[in-house]
mmCIF file of C-alpha atoms in Angstrom:
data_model
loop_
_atom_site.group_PDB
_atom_site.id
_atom_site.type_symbol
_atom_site.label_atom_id
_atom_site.label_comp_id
_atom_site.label_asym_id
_atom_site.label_seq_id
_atom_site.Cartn_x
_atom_site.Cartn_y
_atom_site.Cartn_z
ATOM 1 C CA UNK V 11 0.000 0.000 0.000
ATOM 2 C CA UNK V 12 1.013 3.634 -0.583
ATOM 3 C CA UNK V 13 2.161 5.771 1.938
ATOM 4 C CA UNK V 14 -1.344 7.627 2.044
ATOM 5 C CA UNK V 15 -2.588 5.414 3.726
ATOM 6 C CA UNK V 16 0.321 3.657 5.421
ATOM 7 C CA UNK V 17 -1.753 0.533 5.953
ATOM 8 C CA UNK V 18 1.140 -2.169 4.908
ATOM 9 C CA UNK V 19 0.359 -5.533 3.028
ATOM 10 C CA UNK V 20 2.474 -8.539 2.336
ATOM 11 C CA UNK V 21 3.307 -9.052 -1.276
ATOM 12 C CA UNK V 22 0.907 -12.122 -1.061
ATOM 13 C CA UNK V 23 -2.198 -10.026 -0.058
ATOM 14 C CA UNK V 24 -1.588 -6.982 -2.678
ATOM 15 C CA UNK V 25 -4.237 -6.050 -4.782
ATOM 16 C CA UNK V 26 -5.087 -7.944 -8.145
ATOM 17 C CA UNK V 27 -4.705 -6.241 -11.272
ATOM 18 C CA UNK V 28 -6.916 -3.578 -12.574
ATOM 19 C CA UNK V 29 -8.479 -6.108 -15.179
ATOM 20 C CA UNK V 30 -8.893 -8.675 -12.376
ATOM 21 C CA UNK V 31 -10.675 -6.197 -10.586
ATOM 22 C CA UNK V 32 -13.452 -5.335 -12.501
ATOM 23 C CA UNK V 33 -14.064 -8.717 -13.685
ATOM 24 C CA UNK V 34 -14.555 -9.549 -10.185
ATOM 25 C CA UNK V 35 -16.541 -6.566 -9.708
ATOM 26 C CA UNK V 36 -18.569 -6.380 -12.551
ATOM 27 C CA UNK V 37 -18.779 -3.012 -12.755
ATOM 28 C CA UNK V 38 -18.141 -1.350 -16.229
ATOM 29 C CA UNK V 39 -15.180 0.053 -15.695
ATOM 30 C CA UNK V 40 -14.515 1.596 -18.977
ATOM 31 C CA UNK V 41 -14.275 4.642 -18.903
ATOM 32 C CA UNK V 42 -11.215 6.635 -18.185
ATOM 33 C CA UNK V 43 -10.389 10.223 -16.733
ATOM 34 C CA UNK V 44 -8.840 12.295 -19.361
ATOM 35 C CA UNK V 45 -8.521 15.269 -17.367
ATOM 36 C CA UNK V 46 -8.864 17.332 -14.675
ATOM 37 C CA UNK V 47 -9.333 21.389 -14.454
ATOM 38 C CA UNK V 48 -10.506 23.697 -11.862
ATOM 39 C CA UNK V 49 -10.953 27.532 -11.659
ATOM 40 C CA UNK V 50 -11.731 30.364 -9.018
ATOM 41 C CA UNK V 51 -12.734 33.908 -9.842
ATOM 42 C CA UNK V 52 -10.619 36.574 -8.806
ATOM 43 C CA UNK V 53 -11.821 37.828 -5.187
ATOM 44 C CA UNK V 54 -9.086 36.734 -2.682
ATOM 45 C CA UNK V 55 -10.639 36.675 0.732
ATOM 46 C CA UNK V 56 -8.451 36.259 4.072
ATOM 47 C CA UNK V 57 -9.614 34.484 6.623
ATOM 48 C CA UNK V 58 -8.784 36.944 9.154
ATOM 49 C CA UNK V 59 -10.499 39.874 7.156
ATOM 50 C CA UNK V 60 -13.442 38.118 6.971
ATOM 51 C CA UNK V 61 -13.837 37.454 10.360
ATOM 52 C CA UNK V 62 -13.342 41.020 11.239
ATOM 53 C CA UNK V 63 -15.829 42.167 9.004
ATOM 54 C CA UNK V 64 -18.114 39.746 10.229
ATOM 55 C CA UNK V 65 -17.861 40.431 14.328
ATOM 56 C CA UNK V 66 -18.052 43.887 12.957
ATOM 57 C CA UNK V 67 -21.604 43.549 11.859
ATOM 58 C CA UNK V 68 -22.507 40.833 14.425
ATOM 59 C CA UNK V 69 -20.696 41.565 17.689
ATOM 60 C CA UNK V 70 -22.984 39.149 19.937
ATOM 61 C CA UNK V 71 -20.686 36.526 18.210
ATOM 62 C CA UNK V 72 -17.206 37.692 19.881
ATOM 63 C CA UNK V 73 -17.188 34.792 21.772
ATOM 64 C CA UNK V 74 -17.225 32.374 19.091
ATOM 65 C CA UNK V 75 -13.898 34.050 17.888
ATOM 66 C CA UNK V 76 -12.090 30.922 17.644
ATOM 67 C CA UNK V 77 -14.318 29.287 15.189
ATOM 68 C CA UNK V 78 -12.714 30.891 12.541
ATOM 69 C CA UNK V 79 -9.482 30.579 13.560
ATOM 70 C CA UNK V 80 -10.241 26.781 14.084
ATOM 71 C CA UNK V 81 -11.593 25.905 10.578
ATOM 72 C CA UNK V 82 -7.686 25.413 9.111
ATOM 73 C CA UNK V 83 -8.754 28.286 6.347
ATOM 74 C CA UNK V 84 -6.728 30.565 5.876
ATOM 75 C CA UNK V 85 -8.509 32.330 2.403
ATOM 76 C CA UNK V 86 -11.011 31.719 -0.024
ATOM 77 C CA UNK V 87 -12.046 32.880 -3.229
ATOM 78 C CA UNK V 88 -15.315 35.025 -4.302
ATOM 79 C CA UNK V 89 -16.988 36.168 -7.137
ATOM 80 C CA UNK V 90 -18.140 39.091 -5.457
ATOM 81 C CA UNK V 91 -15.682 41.842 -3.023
ATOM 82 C CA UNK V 92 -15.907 41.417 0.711
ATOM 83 C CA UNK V 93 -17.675 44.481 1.065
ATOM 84 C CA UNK V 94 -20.945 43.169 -1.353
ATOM 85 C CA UNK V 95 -20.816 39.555 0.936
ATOM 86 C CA UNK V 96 -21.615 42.167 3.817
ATOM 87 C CA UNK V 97 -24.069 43.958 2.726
ATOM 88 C CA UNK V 98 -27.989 42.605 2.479
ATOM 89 C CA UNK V 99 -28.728 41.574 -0.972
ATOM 90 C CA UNK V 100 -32.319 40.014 -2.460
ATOM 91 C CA UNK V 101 -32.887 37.378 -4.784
ATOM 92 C CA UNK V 102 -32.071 39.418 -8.148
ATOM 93 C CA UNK V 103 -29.134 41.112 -6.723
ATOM 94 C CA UNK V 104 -27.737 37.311 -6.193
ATOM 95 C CA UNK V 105 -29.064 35.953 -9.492
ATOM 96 C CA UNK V 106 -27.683 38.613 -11.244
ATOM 97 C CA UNK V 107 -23.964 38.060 -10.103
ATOM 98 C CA UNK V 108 -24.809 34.061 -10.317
ATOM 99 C CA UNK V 109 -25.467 34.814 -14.167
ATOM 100 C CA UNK V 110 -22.617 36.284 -15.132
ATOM 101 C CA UNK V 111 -19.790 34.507 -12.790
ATOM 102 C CA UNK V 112 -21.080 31.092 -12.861
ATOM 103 C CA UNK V 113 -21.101 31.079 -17.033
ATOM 104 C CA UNK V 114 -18.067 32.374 -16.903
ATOM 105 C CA UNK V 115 -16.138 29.533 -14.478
ATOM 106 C CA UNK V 116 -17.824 26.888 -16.304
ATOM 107 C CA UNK V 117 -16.318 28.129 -19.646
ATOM 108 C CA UNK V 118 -13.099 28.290 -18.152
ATOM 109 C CA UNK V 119 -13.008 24.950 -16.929
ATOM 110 C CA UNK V 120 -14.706 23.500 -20.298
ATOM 111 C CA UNK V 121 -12.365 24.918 -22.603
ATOM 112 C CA UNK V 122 -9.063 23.859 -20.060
ATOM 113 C CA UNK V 123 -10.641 20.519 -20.053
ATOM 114 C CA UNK V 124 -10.551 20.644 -24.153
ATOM 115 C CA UNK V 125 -7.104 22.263 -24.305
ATOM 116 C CA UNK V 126 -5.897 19.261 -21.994
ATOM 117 C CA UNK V 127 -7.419 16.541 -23.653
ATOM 118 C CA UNK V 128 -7.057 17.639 -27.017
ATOM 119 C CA UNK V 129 -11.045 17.052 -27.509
ATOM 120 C CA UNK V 130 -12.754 19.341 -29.687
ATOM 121 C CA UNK V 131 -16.063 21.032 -29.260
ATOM 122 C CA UNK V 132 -17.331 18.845 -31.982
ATOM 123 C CA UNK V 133 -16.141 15.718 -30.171
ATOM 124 C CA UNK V 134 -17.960 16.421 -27.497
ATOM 125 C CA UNK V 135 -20.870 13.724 -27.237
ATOM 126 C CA UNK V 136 -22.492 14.748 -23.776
ATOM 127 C CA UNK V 137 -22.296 17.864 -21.095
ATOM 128 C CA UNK V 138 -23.193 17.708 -17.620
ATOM 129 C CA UNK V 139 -23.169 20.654 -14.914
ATOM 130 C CA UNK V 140 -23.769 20.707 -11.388
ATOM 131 C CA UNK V 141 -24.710 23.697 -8.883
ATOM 132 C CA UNK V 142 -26.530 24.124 -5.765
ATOM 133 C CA UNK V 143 -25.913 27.883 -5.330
ATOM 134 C CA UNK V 144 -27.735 29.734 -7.969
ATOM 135 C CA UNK V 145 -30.657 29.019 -10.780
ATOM 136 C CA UNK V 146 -30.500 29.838 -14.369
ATOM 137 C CA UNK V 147 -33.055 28.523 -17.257
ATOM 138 C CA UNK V 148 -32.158 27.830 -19.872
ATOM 139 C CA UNK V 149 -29.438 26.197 -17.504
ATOM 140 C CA UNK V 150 -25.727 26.619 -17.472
ATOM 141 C CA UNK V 151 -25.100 23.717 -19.802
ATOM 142 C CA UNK V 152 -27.159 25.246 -22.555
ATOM 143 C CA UNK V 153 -25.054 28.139 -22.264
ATOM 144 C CA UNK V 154 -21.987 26.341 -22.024
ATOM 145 C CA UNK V 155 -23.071 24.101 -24.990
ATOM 146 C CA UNK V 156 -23.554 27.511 -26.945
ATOM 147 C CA UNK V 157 -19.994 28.825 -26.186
ATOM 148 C CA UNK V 158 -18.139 26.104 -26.788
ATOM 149 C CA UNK V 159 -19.880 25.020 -30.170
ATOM 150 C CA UNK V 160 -20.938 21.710 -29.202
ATOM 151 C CA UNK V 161 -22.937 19.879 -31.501
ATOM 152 C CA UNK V 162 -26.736 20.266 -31.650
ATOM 153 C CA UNK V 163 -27.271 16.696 -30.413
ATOM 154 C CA UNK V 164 -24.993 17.095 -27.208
ATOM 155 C CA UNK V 165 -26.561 14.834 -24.452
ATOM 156 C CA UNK V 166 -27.275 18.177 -21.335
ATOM 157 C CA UNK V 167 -28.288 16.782 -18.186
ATOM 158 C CA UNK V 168 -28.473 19.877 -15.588
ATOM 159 C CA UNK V 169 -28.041 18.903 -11.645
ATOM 160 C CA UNK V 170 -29.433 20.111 -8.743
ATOM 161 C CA UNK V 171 -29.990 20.158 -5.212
ATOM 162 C CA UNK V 172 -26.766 17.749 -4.834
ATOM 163 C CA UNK V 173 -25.060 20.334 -2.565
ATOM 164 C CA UNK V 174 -21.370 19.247 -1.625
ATOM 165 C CA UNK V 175 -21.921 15.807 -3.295
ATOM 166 C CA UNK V 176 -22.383 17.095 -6.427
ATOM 167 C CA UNK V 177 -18.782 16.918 -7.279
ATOM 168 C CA UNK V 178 -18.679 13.073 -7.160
ATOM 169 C CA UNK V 179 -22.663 12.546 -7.974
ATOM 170 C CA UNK V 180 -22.226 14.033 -10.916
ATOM 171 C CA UNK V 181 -19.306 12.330 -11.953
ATOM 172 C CA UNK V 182 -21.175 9.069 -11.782
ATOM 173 C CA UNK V 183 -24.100 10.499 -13.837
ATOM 174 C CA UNK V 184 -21.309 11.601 -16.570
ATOM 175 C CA UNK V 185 -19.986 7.839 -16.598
ATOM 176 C CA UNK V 186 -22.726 6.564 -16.959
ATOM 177 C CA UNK V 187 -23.311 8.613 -20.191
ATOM 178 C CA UNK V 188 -20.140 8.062 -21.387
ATOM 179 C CA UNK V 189 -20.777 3.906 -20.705
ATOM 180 C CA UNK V 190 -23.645 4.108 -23.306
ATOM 181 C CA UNK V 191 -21.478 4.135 -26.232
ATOM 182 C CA UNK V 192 -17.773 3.333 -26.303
ATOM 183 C CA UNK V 193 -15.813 6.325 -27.206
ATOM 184 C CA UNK V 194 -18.312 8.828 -26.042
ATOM 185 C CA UNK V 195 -16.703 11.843 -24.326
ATOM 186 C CA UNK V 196 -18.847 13.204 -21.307
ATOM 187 C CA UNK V 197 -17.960 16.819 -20.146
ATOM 188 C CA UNK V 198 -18.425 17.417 -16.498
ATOM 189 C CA UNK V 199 -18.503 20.386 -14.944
ATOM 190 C CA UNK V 200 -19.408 21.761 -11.332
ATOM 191 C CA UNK V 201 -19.718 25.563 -10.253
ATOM 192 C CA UNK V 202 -20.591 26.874 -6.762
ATOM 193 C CA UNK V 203 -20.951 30.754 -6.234
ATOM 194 C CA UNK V 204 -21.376 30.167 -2.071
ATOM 195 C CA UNK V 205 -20.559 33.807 -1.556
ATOM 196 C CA UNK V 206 -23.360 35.141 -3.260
ATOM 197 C CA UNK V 207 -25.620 33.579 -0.472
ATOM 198 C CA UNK V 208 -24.976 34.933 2.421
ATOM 199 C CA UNK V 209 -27.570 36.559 4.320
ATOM 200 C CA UNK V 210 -26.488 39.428 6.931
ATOM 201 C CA UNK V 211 -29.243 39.803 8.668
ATOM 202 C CA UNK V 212 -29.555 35.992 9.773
ATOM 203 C CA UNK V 213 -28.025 36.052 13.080
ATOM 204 C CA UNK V 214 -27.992 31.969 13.712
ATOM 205 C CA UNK V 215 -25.160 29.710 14.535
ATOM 206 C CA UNK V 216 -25.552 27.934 11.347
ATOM 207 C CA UNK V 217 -25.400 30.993 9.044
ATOM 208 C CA UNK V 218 -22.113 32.112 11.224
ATOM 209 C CA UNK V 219 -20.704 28.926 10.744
ATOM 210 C CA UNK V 220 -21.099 28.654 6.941
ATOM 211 C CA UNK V 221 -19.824 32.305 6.813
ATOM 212 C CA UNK V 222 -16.629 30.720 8.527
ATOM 213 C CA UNK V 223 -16.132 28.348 5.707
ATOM 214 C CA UNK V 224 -17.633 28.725 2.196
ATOM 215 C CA UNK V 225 -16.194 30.106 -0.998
ATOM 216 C CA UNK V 226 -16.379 30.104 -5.092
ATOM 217 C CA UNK V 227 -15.129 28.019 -7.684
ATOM 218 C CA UNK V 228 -15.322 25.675 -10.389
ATOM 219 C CA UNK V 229 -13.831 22.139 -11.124
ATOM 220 C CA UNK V 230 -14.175 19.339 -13.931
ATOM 221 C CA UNK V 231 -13.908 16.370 -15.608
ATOM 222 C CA UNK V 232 -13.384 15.164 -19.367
ATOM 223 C CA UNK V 233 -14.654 10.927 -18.938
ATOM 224 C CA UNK V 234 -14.252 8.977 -22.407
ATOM 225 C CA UNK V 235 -15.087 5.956 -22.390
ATOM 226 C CA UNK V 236 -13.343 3.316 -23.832
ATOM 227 C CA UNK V 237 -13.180 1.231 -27.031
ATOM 228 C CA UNK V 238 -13.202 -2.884 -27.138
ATOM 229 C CA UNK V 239 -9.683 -3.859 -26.666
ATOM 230 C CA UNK V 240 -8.580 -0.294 -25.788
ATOM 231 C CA UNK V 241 -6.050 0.276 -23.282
ATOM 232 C CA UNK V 242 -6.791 3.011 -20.545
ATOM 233 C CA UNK V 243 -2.822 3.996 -20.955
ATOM 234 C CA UNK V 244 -1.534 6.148 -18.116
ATOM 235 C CA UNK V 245 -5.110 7.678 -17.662
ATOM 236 C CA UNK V 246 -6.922 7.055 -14.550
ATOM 237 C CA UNK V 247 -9.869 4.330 -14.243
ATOM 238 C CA UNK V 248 -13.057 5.367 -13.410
ATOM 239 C CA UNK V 249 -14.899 2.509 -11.328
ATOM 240 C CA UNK V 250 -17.426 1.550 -8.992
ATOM 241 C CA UNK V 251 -19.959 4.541 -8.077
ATOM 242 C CA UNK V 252 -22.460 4.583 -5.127
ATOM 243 C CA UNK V 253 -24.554 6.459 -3.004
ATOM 244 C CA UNK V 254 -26.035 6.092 0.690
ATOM 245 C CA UNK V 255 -28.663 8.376 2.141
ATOM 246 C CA UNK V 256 -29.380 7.489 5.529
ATOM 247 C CA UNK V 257 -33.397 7.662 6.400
ATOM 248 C CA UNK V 258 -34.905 10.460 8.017
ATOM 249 C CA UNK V 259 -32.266 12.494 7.713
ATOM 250 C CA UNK V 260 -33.123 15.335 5.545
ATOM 251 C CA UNK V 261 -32.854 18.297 7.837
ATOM 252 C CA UNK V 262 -28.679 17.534 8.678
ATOM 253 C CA UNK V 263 -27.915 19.781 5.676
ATOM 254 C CA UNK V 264 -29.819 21.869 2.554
ATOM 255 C CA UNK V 265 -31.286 25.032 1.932
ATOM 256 C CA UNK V 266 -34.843 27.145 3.380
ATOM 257 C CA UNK V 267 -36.272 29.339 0.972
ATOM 258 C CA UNK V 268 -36.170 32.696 2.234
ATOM 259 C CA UNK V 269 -37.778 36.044 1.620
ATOM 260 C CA UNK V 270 -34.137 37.408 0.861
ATOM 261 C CA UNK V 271 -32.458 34.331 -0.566
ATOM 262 C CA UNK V 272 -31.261 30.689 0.117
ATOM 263 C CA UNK V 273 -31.015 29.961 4.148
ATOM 264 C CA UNK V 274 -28.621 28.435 5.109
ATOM 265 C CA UNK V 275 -29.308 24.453 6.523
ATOM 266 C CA UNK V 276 -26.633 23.066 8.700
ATOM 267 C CA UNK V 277 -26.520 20.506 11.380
ATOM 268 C CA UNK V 278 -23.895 20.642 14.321
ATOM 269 C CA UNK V 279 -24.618 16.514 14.135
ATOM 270 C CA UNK V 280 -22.778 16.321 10.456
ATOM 271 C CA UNK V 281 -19.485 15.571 11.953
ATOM 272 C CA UNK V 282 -21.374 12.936 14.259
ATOM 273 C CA UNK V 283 -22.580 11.713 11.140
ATOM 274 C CA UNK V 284 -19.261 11.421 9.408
ATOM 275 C CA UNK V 285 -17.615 9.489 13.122
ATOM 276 C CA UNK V 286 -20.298 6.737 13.828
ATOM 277 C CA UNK V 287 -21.808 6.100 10.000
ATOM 278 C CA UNK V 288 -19.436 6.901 7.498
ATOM 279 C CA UNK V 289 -17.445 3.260 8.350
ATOM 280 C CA UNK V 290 -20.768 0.739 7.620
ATOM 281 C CA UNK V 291 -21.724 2.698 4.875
ATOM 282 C CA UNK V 292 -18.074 2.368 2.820
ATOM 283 C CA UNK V 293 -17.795 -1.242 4.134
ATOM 284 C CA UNK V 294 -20.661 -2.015 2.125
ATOM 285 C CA UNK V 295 -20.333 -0.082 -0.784
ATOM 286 C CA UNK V 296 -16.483 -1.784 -1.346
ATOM 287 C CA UNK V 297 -18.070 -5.235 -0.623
ATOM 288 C CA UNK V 298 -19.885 -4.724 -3.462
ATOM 289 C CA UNK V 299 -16.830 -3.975 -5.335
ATOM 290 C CA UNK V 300 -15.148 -7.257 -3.900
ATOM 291 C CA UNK V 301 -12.957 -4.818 -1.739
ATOM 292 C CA UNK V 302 -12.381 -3.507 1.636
ATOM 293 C CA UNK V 303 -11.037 -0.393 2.989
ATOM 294 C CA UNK V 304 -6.985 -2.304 3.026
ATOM 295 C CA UNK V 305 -7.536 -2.729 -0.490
ATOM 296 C CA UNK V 306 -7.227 1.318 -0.936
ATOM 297 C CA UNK V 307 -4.240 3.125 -1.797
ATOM 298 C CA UNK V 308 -5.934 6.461 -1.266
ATOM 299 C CA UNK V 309 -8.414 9.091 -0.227
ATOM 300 C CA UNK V 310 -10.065 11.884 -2.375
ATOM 301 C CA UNK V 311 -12.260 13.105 0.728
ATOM 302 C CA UNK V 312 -14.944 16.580 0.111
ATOM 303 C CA UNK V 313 -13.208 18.651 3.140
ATOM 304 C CA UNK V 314 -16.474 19.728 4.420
ATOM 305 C CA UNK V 315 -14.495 21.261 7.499
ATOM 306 C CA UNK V 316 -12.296 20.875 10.016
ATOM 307 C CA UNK V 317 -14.681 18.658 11.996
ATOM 308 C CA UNK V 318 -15.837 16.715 9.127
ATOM 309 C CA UNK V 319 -11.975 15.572 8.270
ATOM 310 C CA UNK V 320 -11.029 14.752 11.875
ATOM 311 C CA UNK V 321 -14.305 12.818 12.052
ATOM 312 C CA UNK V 322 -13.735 10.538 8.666
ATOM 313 C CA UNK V 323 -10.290 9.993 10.151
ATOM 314 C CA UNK V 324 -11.317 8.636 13.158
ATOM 315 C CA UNK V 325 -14.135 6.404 11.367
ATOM 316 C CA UNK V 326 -12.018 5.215 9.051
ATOM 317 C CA UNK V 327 -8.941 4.721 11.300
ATOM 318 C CA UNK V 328 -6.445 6.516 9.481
ATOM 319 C CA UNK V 329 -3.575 8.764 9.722
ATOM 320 C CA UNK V 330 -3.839 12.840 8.843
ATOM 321 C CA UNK V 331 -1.266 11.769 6.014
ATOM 322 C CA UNK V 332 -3.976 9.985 4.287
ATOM 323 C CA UNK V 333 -6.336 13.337 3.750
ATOM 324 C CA UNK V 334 -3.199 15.549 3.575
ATOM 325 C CA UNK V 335 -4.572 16.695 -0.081
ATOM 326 C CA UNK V 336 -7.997 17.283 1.438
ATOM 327 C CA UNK V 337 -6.591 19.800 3.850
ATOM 328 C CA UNK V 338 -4.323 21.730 2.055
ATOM 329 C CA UNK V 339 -7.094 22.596 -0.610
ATOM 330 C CA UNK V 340 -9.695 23.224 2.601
ATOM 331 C CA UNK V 341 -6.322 25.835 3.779
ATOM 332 C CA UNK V 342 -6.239 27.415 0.358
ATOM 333 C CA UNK V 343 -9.630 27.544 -0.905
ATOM 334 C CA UNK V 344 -11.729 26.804 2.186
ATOM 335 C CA UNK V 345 -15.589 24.621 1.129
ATOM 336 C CA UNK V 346 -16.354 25.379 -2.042
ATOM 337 C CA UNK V 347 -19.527 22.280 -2.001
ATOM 338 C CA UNK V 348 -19.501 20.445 -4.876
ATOM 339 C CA UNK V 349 -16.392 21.666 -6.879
ATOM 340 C CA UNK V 350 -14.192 20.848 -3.863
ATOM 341 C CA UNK V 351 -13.648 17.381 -4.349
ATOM 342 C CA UNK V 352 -12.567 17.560 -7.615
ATOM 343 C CA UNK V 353 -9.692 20.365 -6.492
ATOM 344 C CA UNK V 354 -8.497 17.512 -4.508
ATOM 345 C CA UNK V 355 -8.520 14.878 -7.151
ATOM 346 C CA UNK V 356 -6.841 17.905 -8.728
ATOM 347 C CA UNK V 357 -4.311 17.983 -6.054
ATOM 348 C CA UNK V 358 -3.631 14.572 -5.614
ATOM 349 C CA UNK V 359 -2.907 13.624 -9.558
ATOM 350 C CA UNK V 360 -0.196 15.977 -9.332
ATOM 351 C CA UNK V 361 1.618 13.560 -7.519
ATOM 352 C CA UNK V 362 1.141 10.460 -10.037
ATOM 353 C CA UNK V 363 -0.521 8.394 -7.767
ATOM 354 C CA UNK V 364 -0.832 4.724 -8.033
ATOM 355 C CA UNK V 365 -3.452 2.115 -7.294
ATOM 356 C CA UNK V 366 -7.081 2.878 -6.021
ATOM 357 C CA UNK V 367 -8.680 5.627 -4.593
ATOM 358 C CA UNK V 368 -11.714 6.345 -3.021
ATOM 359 C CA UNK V 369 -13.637 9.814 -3.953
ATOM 360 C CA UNK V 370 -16.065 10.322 -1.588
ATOM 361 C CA UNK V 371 -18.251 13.606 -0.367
ATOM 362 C CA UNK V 372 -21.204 14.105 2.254
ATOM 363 C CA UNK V 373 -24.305 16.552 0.742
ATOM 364 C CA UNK V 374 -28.062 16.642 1.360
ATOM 365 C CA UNK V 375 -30.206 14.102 1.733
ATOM 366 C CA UNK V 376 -28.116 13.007 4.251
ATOM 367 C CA UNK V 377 -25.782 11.519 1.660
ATOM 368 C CA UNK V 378 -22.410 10.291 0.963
ATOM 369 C CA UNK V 379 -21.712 9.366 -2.660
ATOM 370 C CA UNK V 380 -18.703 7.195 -3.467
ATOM 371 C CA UNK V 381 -16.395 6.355 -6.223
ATOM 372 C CA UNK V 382 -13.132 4.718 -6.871
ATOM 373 C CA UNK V 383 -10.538 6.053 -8.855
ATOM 374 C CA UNK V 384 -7.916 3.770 -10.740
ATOM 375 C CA UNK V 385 -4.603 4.828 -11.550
ATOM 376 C CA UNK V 386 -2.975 1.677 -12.026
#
């Protein structure tokens, strides 16, 4: 095993080979990661500034200080300047900045995606975009789908509601496109414009709490899926996907509809959550792979905060090492929801990983969606 997860194996017990595996599996694991790209727009937000700001208009909250310094953020990035974030803003103040950032990150990621691949507009055989944050129709991937040229029979399939599991949700709704045909290319992008959402005059723990840890950007995938006989090459496997939303558990995270905007819906239990269910629920998704949590080389975790890392590390009895990735983009870029995932996938092929990875990311519902990422 890898050192990110320092786990040791004897050579008898190491993992079979990728083909091996999904044979065993029988999951369709053709379909291959061509590249990764993220994006952030151009508001750089300390930590410390924010928190200033923030006691400034809500001094009953002095004592809570040390949240912010606790959350391991140091900045975060914003589509709008701190001084819009604290003023009070109504619904088509916020739509009107979604509709001209969001577009605007998910071109930038798209055409990265294309320059990296070398996958032309034309090529293009499916788009798929994910946000919780803001609502446009015609949706973003119409848009995007416009820009970019696509053909006039790209597959769109808009997403959401999937909050901070959008990032590997809608991943497994782009393979499965791309596993329709072989050599389809699926475009995947996510965009979250938290920023935009926050609501001054709300004056509860929850809203003070997200104001500790959101921010903007954009992140995504090119998938292609293979062709009989193909080899993957050096590009990463795309496997197993999963989900598990435990019952009656739809108020832990989400959004109220408010006269103003989106309220905030966060549950101090998430990181209980994360400690005491996160274990049963990845035991059986990797049985179901043929696989158990030794088998891993690696962890692409959704740093959903501070708490919500130091929980999955306890659950899953591992070492800090083993979300390293997950905390330096949480440092740099604080919760983005969905798009933050794939900044740590980001992070972590930088290093030319080996073996198999689990992608995994709480959201509403209560959810965690799963995936495993091959790179051989």
């Amino acid at each position: 095993m890898s050192e990110t997860l320092v786990r040791p194996r004897s050579r008898a017990a190491r993992r079979p080979s990728r083909k091996a595996t999904i044979e065993r599996s029988g999951a369709e694991c053709d379909v291959v990661i061509a590249g990764v790209a993220t994006a952030v727009p151009g508001h750089v937000i300390a930590q410390d500034d924010f928190l200033e700001r923030t006691l400034e208009l809500a001094p009953e909250f002095s004592s809570f200080r040390q949240l912010f310094g606790n959350t391991g953020i140091s900045k975060r990035h914003a589509a709008v300047p701190l001084d819009w974030i604290m003023h009070q803003h109504g619904w088509v103040e916020r739509n009107e900045v979604f509709r001209k950032a969001a577009p605007r990150l998910v071109e930038e990621v798209a055409r990265d995606l294309m320059a990296k691949t070398g996958i032309d507009a034309e090529d293009i055989d499916a788009v798929v975009v994910a946000c919780t944050t803001g609502i446009a129709v015609p949706s973003l991937d119409a848009g995007l789908a416009n820009r970019l040229g696509l053909r006039p029979d790209v597959e769109r399939l808009p997403l959401f509601g999937l909050g901070c599991a959008g990032g590997v949700t809608g991943l497994a709704r782009a393979a499965n496109l791309a596993r329709a045909r072989p050599g389809r290319n699926v475009l995947f992008v996510t965009v979250e414009l938290c920023t935009i959402n926050g609501r001054v005059r709300d004056r509860r723990m929850a809203n003070f709490i997200s104001a500790a840890l959101f921010g903007d950007g954009a992140a995504g995938v090119m998938l292609r899926s293979l062709s009989p006989g193909e080899s993957p090459g050096n590009s990463p496997l795309l496997g197993e996907t999963g989900e598990y939303m435990w019952p009656e558990s739809e108020a832990v995270m989400g959004w109220s509809i408010e006269e103003d905007g989106f309220g905030v819906v966060i549950s101090p239990e998430i990181p209980r959550f994360a400690r005491d269910r996160l274990g049963p629920a990845l035991d059986e998704f990797l049985a179901r792979a043929g696989l158990r949590l030794s088998d891993l080389d690696g962890i692409v975790l959704h740093p959903g905060g501070r708490k919500v890392l130091e929980a999955a590390e306890i659950a899953l009895d591992l070492p800090r090492i083993a979300f390293r990735h997950s905390w330096e983009v949480l440092g740099d870029f604080g919760n983005m929801s969905s798009p933050t995932v794939l900044f740590v996938l980001a992070q972590t092929m930088r290093e030319r990983p080996s073996g198999r990875h689990l992608m995994a990311a709480f959201g509403p519902g209560f959810t965690v969606s799963l995936a495993l990422v091959d790179f051989g």
